[in-house]
Each structure stands twice: as C-alpha cells, then as structure tokens.
Coordinates of C-alpha atoms and ligand atoms in Angstrom, one line a residue:
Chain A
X1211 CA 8.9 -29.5 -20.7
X1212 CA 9.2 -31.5 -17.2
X1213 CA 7.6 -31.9 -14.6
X1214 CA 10.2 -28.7 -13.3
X1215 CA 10.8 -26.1 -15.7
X1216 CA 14.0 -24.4 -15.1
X1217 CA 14.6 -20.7 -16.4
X1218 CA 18.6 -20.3 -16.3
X1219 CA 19.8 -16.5 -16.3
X1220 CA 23.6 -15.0 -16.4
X1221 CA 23.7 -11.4 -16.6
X1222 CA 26.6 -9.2 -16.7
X1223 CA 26.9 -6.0 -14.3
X1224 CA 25.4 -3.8 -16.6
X1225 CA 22.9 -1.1 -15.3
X1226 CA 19.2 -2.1 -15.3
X1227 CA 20.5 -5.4 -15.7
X1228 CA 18.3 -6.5 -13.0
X1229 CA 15.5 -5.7 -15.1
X1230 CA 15.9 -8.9 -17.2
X1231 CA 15.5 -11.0 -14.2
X1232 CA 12.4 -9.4 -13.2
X1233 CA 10.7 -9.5 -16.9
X1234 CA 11.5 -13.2 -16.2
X1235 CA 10.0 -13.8 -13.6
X1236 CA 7.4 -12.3 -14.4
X1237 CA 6.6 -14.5 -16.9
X1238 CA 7.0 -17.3 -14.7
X1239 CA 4.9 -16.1 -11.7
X1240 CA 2.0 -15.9 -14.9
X1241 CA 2.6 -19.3 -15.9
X1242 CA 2.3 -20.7 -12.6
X1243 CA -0.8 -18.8 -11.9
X1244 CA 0.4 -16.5 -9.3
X1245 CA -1.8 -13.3 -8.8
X1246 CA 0.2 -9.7 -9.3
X1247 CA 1.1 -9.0 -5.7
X1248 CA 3.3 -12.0 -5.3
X1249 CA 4.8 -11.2 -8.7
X1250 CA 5.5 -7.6 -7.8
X1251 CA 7.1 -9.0 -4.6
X1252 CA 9.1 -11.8 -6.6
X1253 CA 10.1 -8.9 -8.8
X1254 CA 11.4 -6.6 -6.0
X1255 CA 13.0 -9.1 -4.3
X1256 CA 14.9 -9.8 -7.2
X1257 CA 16.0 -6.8 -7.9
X1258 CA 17.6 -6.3 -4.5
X1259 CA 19.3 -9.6 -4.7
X1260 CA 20.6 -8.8 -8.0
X1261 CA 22.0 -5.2 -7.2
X1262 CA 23.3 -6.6 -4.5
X1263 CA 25.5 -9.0 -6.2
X1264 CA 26.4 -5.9 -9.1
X1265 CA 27.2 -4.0 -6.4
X1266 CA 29.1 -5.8 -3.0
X1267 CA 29.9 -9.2 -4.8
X1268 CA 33.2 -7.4 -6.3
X1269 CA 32.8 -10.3 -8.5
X1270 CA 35.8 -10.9 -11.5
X1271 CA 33.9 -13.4 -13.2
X1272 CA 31.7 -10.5 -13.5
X1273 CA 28.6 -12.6 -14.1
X1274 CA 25.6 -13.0 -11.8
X1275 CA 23.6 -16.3 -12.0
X1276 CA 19.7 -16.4 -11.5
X1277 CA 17.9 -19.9 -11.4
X1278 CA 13.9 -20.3 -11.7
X1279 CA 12.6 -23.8 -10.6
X1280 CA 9.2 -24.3 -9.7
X1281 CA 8.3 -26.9 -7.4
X1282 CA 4.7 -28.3 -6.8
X1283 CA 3.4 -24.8 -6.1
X1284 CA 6.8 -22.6 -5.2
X1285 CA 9.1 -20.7 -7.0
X1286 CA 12.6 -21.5 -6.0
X1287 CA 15.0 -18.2 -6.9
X1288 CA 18.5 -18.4 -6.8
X1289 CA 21.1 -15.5 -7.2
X1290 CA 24.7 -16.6 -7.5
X1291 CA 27.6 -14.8 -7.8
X1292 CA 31.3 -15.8 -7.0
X1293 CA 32.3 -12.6 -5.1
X1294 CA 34.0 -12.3 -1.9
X1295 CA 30.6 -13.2 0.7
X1296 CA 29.5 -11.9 3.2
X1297 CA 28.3 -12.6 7.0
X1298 CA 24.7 -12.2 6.7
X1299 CA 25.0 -11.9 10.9
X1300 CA 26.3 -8.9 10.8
X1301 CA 24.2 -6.6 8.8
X1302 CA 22.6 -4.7 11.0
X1303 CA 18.7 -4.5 10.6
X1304 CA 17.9 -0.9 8.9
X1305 CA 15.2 1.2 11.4
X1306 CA 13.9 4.5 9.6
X1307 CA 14.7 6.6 13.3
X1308 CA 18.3 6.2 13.0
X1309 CA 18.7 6.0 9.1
X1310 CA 16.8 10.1 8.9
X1311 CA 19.6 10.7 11.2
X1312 CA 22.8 8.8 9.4
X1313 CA 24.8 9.8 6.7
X1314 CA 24.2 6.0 5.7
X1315 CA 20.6 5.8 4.4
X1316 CA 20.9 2.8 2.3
X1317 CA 21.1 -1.0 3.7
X1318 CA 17.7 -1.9 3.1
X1319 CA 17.7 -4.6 0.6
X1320 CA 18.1 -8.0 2.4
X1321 CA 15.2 -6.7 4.9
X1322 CA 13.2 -6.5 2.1
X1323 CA 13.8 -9.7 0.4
X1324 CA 12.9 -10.9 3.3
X1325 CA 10.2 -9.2 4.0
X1326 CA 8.7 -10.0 0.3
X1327 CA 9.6 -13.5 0.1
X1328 CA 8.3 -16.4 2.1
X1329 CA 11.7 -18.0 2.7
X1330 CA 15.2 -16.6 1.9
X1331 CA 18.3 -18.3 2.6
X1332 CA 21.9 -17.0 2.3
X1333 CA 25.1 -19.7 1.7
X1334 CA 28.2 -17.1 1.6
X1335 CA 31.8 -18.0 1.1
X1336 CA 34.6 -16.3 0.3
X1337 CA 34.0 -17.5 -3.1
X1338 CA 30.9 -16.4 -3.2
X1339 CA 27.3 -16.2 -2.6
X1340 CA 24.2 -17.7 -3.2
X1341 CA 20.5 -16.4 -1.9
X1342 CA 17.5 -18.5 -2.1
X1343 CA 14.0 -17.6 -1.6
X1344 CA 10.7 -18.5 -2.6
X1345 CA 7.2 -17.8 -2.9
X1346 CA 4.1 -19.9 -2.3
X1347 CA 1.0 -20.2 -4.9
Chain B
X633 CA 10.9 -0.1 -18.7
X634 CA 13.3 2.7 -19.9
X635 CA 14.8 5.5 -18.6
X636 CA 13.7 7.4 -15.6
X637 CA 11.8 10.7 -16.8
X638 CA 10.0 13.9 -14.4
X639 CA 8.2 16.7 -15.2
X640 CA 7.5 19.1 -12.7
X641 CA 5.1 21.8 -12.2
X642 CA 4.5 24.2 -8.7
X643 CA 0.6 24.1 -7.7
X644 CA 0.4 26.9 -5.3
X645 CA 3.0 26.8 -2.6
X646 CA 3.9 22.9 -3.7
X647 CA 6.2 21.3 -6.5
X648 CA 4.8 18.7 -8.2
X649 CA 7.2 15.7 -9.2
X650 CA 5.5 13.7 -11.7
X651 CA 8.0 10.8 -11.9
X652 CA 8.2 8.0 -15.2
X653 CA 10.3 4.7 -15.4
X654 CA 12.1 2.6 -13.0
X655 CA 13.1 4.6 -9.7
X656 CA 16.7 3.5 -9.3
X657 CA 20.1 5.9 -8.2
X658 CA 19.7 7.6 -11.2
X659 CA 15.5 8.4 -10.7
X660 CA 16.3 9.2 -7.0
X661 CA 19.4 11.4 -8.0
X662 CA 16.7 13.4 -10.3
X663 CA 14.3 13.5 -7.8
X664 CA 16.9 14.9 -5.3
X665 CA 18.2 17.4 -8.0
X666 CA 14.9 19.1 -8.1
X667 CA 14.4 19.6 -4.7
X668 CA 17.2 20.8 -3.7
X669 CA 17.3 23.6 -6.6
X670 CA 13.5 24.4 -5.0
X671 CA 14.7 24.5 -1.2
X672 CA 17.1 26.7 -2.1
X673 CA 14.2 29.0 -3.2
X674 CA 12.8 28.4 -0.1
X675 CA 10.2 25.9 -1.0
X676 CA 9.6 23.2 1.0
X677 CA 6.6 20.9 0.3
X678 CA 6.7 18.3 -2.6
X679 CA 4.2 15.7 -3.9
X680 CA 5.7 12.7 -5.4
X681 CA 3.4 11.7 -8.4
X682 CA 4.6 7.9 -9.0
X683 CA 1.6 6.8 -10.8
X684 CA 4.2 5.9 -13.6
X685 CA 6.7 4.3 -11.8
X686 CA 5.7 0.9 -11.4
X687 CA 9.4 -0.4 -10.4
X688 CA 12.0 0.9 -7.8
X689 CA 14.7 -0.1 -5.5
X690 CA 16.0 0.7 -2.5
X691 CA 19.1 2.7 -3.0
X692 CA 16.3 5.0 -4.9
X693 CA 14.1 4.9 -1.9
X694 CA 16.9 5.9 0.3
X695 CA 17.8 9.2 -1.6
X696 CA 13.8 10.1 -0.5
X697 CA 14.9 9.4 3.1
X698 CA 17.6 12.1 2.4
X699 CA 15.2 14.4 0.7
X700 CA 12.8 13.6 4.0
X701 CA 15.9 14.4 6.7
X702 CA 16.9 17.7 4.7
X703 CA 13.0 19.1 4.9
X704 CA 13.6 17.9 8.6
X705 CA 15.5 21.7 9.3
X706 CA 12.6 23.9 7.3
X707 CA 9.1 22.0 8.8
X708 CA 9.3 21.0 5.1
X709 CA 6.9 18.0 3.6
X710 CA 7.2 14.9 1.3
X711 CA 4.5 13.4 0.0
X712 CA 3.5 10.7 -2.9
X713 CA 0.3 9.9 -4.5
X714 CA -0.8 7.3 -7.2
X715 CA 1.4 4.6 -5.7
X716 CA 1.5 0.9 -7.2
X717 CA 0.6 -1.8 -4.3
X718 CA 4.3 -3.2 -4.5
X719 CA 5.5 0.3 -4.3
X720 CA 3.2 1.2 -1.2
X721 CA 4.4 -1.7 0.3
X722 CA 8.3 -0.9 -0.2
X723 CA 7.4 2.4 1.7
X724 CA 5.6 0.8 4.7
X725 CA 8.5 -1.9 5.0
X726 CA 11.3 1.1 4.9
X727 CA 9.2 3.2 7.3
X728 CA 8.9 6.3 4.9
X729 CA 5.6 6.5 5.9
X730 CA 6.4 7.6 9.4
X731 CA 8.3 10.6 8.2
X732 CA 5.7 11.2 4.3
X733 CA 2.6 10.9 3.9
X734 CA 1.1 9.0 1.1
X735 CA -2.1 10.1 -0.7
X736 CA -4.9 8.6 -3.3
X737 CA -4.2 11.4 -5.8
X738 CA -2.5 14.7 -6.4
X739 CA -5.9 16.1 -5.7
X740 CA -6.1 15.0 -2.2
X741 CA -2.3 15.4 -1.9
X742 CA -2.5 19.4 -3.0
X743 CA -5.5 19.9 -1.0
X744 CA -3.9 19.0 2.1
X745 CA -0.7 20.1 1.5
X746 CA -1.2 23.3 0.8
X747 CA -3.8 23.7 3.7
Chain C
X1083 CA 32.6 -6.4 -16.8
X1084 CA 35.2 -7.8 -19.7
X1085 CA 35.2 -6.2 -22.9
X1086 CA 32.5 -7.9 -24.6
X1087 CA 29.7 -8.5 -21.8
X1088 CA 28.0 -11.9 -22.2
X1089 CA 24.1 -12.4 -21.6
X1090 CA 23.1 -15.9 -21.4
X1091 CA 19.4 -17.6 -21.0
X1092 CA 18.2 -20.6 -21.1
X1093 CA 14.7 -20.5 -21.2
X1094 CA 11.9 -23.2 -21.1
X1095 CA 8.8 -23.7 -23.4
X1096 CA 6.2 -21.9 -21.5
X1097 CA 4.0 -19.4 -22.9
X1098 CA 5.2 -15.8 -23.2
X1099 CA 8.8 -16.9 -21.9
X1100 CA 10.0 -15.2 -25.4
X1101 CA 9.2 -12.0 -23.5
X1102 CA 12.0 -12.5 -20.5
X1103 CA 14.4 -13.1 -24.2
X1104 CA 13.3 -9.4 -25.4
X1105 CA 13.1 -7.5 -22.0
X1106 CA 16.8 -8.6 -22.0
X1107 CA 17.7 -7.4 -25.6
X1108 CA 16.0 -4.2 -24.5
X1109 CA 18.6 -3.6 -21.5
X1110 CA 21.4 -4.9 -23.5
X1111 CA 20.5 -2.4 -26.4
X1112 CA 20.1 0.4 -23.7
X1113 CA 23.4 -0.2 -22.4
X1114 CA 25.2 -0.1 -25.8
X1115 CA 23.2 3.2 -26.9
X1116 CA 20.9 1.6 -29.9
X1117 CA 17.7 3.6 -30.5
X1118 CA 14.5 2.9 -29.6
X1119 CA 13.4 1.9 -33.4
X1120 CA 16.7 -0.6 -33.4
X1121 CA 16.2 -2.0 -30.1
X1122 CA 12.1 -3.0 -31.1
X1123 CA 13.3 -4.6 -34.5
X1124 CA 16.0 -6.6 -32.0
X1125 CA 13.3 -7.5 -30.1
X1126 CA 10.5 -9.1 -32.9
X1127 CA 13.5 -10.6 -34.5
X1128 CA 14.3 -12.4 -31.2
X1129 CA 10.7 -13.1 -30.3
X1130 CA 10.0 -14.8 -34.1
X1131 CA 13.3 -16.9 -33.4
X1132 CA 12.2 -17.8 -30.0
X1133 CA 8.7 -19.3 -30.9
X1134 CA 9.8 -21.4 -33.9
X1135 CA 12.2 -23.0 -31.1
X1136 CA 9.4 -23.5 -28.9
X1137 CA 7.2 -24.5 -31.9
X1138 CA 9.4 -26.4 -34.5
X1139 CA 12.0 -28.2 -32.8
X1140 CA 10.4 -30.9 -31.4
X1141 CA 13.4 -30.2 -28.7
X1142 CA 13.0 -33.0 -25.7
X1143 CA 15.5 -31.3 -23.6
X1144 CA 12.4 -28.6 -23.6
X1145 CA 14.9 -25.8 -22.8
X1146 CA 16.0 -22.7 -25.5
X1147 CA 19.0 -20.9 -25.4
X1148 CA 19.8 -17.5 -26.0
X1149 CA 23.0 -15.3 -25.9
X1150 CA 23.7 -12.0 -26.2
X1151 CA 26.9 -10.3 -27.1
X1152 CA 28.1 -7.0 -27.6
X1153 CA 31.4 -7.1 -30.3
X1154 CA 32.8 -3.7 -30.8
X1155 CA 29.3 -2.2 -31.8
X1156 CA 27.4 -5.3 -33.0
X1157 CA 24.8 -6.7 -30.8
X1158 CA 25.3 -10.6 -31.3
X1159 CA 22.4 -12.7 -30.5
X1160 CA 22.1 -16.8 -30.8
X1161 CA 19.1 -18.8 -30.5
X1162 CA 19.9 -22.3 -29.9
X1163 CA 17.6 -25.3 -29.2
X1164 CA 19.0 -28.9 -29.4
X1165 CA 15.5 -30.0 -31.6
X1166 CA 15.1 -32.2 -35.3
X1167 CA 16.7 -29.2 -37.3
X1168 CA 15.1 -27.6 -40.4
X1169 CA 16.0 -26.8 -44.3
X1170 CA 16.5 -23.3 -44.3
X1171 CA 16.5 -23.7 -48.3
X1172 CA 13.1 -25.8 -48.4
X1173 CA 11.5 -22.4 -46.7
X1174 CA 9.3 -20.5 -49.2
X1175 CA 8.9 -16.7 -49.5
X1176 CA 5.7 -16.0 -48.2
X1177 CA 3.7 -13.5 -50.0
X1178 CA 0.5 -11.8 -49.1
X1179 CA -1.4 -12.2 -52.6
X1180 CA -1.1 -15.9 -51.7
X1181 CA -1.9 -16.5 -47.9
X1182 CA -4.7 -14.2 -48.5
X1183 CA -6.5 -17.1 -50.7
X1184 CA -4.3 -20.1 -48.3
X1185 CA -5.2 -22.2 -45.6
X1186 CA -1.8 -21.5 -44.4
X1187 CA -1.6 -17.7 -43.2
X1188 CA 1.4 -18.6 -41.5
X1189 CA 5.2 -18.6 -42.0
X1190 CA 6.3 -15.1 -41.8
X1191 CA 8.8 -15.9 -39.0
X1192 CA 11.8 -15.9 -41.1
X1193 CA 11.1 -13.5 -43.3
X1194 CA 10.5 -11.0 -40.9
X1195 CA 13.7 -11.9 -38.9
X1196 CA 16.1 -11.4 -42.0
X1197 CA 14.4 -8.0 -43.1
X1198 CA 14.8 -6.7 -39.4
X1199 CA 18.2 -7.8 -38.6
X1200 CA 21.6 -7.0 -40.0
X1201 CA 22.9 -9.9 -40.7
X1202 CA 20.7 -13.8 -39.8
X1203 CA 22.2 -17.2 -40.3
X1204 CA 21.2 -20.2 -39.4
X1205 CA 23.0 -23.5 -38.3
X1206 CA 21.1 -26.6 -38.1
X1207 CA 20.9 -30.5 -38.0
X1208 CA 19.2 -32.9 -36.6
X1209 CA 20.6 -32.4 -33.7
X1210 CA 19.4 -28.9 -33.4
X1211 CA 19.0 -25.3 -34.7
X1212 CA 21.5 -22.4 -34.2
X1213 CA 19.9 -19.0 -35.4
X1214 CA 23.1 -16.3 -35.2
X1215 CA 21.4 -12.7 -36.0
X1216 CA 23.2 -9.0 -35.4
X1217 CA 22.6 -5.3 -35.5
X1218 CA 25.0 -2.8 -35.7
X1219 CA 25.0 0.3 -34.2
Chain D
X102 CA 3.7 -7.0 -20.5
X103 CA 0.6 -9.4 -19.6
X104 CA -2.6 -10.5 -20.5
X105 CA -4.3 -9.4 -23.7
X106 CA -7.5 -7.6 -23.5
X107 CA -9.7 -5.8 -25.4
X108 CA -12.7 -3.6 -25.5
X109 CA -15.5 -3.3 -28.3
X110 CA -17.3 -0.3 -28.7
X111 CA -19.7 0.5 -31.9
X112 CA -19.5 3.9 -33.9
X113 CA -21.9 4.0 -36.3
X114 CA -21.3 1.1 -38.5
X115 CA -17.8 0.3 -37.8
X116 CA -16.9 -1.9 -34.9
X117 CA -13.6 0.0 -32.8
X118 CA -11.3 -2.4 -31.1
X119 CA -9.0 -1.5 -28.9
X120 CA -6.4 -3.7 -27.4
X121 CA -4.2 -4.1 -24.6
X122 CA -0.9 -5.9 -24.2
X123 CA 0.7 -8.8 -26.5
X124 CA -0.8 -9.7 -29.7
X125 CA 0.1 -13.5 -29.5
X126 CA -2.1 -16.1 -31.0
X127 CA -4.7 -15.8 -28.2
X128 CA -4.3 -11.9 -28.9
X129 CA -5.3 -12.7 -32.6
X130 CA -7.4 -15.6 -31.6
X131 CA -9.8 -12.6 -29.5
X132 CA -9.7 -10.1 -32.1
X133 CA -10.7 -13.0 -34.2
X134 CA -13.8 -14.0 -32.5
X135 CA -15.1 -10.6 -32.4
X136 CA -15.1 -9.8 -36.1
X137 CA -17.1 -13.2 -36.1
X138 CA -19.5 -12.7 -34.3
X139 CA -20.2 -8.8 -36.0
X140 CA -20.0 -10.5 -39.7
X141 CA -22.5 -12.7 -38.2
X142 CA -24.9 -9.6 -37.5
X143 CA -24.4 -8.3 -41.1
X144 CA -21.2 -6.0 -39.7
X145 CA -18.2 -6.0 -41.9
X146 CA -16.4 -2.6 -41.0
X147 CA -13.6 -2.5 -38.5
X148 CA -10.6 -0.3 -37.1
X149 CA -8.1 -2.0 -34.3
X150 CA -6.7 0.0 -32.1
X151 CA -3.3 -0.2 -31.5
X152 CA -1.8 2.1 -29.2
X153 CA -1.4 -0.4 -26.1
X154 CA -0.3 -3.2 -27.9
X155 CA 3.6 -1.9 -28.8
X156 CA 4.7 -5.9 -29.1
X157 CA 3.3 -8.5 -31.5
X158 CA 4.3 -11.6 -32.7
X159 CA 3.8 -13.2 -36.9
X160 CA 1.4 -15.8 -35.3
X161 CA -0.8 -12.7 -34.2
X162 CA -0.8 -10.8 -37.1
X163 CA -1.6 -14.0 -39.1
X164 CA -4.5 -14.1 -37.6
X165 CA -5.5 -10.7 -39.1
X166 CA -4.8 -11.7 -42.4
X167 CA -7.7 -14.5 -42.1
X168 CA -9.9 -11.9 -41.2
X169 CA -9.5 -9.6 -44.3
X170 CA -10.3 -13.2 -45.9
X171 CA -13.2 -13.5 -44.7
X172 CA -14.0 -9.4 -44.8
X173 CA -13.1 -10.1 -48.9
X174 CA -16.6 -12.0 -49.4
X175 CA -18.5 -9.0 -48.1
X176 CA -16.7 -5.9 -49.4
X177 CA -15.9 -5.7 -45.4
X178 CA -12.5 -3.6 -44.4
X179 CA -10.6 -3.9 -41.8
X180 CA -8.2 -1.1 -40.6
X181 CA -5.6 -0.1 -37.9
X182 CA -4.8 2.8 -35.5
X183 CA -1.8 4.4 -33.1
X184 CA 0.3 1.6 -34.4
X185 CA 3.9 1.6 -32.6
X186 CA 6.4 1.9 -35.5
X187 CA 7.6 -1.7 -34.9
X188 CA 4.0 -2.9 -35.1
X189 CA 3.9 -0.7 -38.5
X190 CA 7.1 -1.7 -39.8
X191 CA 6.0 -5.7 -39.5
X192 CA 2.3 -5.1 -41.2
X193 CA 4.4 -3.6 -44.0
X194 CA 6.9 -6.2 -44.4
X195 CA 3.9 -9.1 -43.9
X196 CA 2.2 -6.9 -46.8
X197 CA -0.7 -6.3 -44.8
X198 CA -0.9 -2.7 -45.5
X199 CA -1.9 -3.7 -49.4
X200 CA -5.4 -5.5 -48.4
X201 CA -6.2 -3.2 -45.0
X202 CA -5.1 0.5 -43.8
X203 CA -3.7 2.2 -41.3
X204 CA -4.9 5.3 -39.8
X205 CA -3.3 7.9 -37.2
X206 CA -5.7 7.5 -34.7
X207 CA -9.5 6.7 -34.6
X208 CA -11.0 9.7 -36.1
X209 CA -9.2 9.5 -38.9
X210 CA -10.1 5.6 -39.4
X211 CA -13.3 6.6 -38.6
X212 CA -14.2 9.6 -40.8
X213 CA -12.7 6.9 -43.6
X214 CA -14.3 4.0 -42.8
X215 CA -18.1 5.1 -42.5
X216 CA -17.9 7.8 -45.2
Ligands
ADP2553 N1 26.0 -10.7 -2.8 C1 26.7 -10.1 -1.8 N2 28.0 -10.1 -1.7 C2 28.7 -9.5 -0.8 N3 28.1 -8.8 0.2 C3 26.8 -8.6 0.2 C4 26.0 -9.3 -0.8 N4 24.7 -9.0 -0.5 C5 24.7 -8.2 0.6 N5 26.0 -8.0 1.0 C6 26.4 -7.2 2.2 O1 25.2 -6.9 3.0 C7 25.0 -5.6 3.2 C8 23.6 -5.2 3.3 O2 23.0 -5.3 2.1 P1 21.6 -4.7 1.8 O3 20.7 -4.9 3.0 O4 21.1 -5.1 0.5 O5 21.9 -3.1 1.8 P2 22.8 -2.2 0.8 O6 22.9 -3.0 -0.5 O7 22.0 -1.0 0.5 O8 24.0 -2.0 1.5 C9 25.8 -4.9 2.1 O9 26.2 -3.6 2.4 C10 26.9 -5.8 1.9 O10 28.0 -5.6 2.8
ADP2554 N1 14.1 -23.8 -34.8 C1 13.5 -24.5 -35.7 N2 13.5 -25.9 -35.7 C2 12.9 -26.6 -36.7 N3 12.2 -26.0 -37.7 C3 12.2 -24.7 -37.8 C4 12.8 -23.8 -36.9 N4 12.6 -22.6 -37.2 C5 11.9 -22.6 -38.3 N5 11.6 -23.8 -38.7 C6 10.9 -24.3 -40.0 O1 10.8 -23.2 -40.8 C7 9.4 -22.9 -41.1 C8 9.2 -21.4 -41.3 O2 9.3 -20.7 -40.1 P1 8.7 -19.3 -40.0 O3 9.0 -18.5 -41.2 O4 9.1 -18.8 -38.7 O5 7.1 -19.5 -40.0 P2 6.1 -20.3 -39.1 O6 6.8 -20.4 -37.7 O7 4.9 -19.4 -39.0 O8 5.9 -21.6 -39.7 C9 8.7 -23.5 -40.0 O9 7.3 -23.8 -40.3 C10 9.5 -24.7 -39.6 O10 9.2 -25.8 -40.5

C-alpha cells in the first residue's frame, strides 16, 4: 500500500446504491483515524452527491464514479458521473420559510454537502460532472 | 442497512412512529402514509421515534417538511426523539427544527405533547 | 441502467476494507431480490476471498478488485488481485479433528467459499489470482 | 460495522462473553485473551455471546478453535449463543459444532454449562 491509498468505486443506478459508498467510506474514515462525527458527515455527504448523480445526471453510461484518496490528513472524495451538468450558480439556496410554503420541498442536497464537508468543489460540463470535497483529520 | 420498517402505536392523543432502516423516498413515503391516514381521523400530533434510523437523506427529510406544512392547517405537531448526532444535525441544517421539535426520548416527547 | 448492471471496486489493503466489498454485495443482492440467508453466505464468501488477496498475494500494486454482476438471475462476483498466484490443487482439506491437535488452525478460507457459493473457480499465475464465484437466485 | 468489543461478566462458574461487532483476528485475538487469563484462575467454562456479532471472518473463528485446544487439557468447554444463521452455518462447516455447542440464548448455555 502507498503512501496514498486509493479506494476506486463504480456503482450502477440502483436503489440504495449509495449505500455502498458510504460503507466505504466508512471504512476509510476508521483507518485514518477519524472520530464518528466526521464519518457520519463523510457519509451524508456522500450520499447526497451520489443521489444526485442517480437522479439529475441523466447519465447513459449509467455508471457513477467515487474516488477515496487520502492525503497527509484529508480525505479527497470524488463523485463522477458523465451526465448533462449543471450550473451550480444557479441553484438557489433552500430556506425552510419558503420550502413549508412550496410545492417544491426538496433541493437540499448540495447545501448540505457543503455544509458537512470542509471543502466541496463542483467541475460541470455538459459531459458531465464531478464534485470534490474533503474532510480534515 | 435494509429496508425501511415502522411500527406505530397511539399513546394518548399522539401516534407514535417508531421508524427502522435508512430514511430515504421510500421511509418518508411510509412515514407520510401514516399520517395522513391518522389526520384524516382527525389526529394531529406525531412523535418520530428514529432511534433506529441511523442513515437518511434529504428527499426523505423533505417529505417531513410536507408532513410539517399539512399539520400547518389543524395547529397540528411533529416531533422526533432518539435522534443520531448526524441526523440531529441534518435537521438543524434543513431548518426542521424551526417548524418540530426534537426531544431526548419518547418519554419527554409524550409528556409534552400531550400536555 | 443496461441489462446486466456492473459493480466495480477497487479496493486497497487496509484493514476492514473487505467490509465496503460486502456492504455492496448486500445492495446488489437487495436489488435482485436474494434472501437474507443468500445474501450473508454472498457476503463471507466475498469477505474469505477478499482477505487471502490482502494476505496471500504479495500484490505490490497493493489494490484488489472486485466486480459484481447480475446475469439473468446469477449474482457474478470476481476477485482479482495482480499478486504471485497460488496452486489451487496444492490446497489441503482442512478438517477439524486435525487443526484441533495443529499449530496451524488456519486455512478454512476456501473451503468455506466453495460450500457457500454456487459455483467458485479460480484463475491464477504468477501474475495474479482471479477468484470467479456465483449464486443463483 | 466497527470496532469489536466485548463485555465479561461471571455466572457462577462459567465466564459469559458477549461481543459486539466484527469477529476479525483482533475480534478472536480479545476473546482469546480473556479465556487466558480465566484458565489462569483455574476457570475453564465459557459461553460467547453472539447476538451482536452477525459478521465473522475464518481468521476469527480460528482463533476459537485454539481455545477449545487449550480448554481440551482441563475438561474446560466452551459454548456459543444468539448466533446469526450465517455465523451458525460457518461454525458448522469449520466443524466447530463437534468439539463446542451452541445454545439459543444464555440461559439455555447456562442451565447446561454449570449443571
Ligand atoms: N450531478 C448532477 N448532474 C446534474 N445536475 C445536478 C447534479 N447535482 C445537482 N444537480 C442540479 O442541482 C440541483 C440541486 O441539487 P440538490 O441541492 O442536491 O437538490 P435536489 O437533488 O433535491 O434537487 C438539482 O435539482 C439539479 O438540477
Ligand atoms: N489470492 C491468493 N493469492 C495467493 N495465494 C492464495 C490466494 N488465496 C489463497 N491462497 C493460498 O491458499 C491457501 C489457503 O487459503 P485459505 O483456505 O483461504 O486459508 P488461509 O487464508 O487461512 O490460509 C493460503 O494459505 C494461500 O497459500
């Protein structure tokens, strides 16, 4: 094993899918120590990124890409799927006040991954999309 | 992890959700389900038990802020008790907690609820 | 989603990381409507493969394979690690009577993986190790 | 699924285990060290408790097999409860269930054991 273990991970759209990702990196967020919180954060994080790939990517390949890396003492994730993109300018930031009132409730997910993560970046194309975010030790 | 189970049982004038497995569409769905057969009773205070539920997302969550706006028209009540720290936390960062209240335990969640 | 979904991991040797290889099997064997009793015996099967890769192959590149995929109602899973290869024919039977009185309480990895699984084979050199096990519906 | 822990608690003269989580080879490794230090106080009766541990792995359970070894010298036995039926199904095909036994749940193992 080097210096930067790597955890590679292409799931199909299947429901729960999602889950898989997060049993990973669980694992990982054990073996570098992490306590539970972060992990539970890593976990939800991830499973936003990834239902959000199932779900808007409208990807043929049909395949979504997660990458582990961990670097000195953060967790690079990366989500890939080669879907249509998106402008992550103009998602509107979710506010409880007006979502009680909308017949759109959901749109919550990239707030949270940002939220829970230290650092999240989104490269979008119209061939696709990648997030990445990490978490410190 | 496997598939999202409740049981539910009415303590007074409150139901009592007792949910088990990873709150998804489906969990919320199931959630949503039971309420709305009880509202149409006329019942309008629930208690989320999510001690088992260690995992959600947020198209779950966001069928609770559609259970919240529907109790909106009756002065009804959500509430949760027994809630993991990541869980707890995906309710403060969604704002639920503005609109539910979360509690310790049913105990505390029962005996304020049905005050 | 194509016909026959593909899982693929590539895992590193870190401790536990069989467990990200079984929290996928269980999805996967969710998804195509296994029991609970088949999907557990998919799951030590895939664990025993996983450590000997991390244990026995020596494998520099330090990284594991696995894929899952569903043919008509066959879960096909592969276990691949690019390590020195093994004699599948050089293995003995353990037996209880005899590891009782042994040094060597060990090597039950095998056995347990052929009487769990459907179907095992195993592919090796000394370039590496392919493990091919299934379960039918 | 995380770290393996145990707890120890005497009944009569039979040593109750009970364990939480993955028996790997520091699951084994544990449950090891505890018999060992009981058989060093003269103790050579005890029942494992299963019910939390629903995932094991053959370096685990090989572990157990060196402690009915050593339980062989002293007439010991060592038994099992609230196995999963995957956990069952591999002490069966190991051949473990011919030198140690398993038991629905502790009173059973335990009405056995110090009879
Ligand atoms: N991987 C992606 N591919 C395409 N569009 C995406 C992707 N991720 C997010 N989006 C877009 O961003 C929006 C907001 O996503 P999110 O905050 O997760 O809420 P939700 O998924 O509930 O809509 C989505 O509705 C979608 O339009
Ligand atoms: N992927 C592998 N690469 C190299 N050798 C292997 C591999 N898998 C199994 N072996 C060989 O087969 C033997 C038997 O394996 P197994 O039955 O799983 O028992 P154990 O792992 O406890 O030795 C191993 O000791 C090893 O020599």
């Amino acid at each position: 094993m080097g210096t930067s273990p790597k955890v590679e991970l292409s799931i199909p759209i299947i429901p729960d899918m999602e889950l898989a990702a997060t049993q990973t990196s669980e694992v990982v967020a054990r073996h570098m120590g992490l306590g539970q919180d972060k992990s539970d954060e890593i976990k939800m994080a991830l499973i936003e990124a990834c239902i959000n790939a199932f779900e808007h990517s409208k990807t043929e390949e049909g395949q979504v890409e997660i990458n582990f890396t961990i670097e000195d003492n953060t967790l690079v994730i990366k989500v890939t799927d080669q879907g249509v993109g998106f402008d992550e300018n103009t998602v509107k930031i979710p506010k409880i006040e007006q979502k009680i009132k909308s017949d759109h409730k959901r749109g919550w997910g990239l707030q949270l991954i940002k939220e829970l993560m230290d650092t999240v970046e989104f490269e979008s194309t119209d061939e696709g999309t990648t997030v990445t975010m990490t978490k410190k030790k | 992890m496997s598939d999202f189970q409740v049981s539910v049982k009415e303590v007074d004038d409150v139901v009592v959700i007792a949910t088990d497995g990873y709150l998804n569409n489906i969990g919320g769905e199931k959630i949503s389900d039971i309420c709305d057969k009880h509202m149409e009773k006329g019942v309008n205070k629930f208690l989320i038990n999510l001690e088992k539920t260690s995992v959600v997302n947020s198209i779950g969550v966001s069928i609770l802020i559609e259970i919240i706006e529907k109790l909106q028209d009756t002065k009804g009540k959500l509430a949760y008790c027994k809630l993991a720290p990541i869980v707890e936390k995906t309710f403060n960062i969604m704002g639920l907690t503005k609109y539910s209240t979360i509690y310790k335990d049913e105990e505390a969640g029962l005996s304020d609820l049905s005050a």
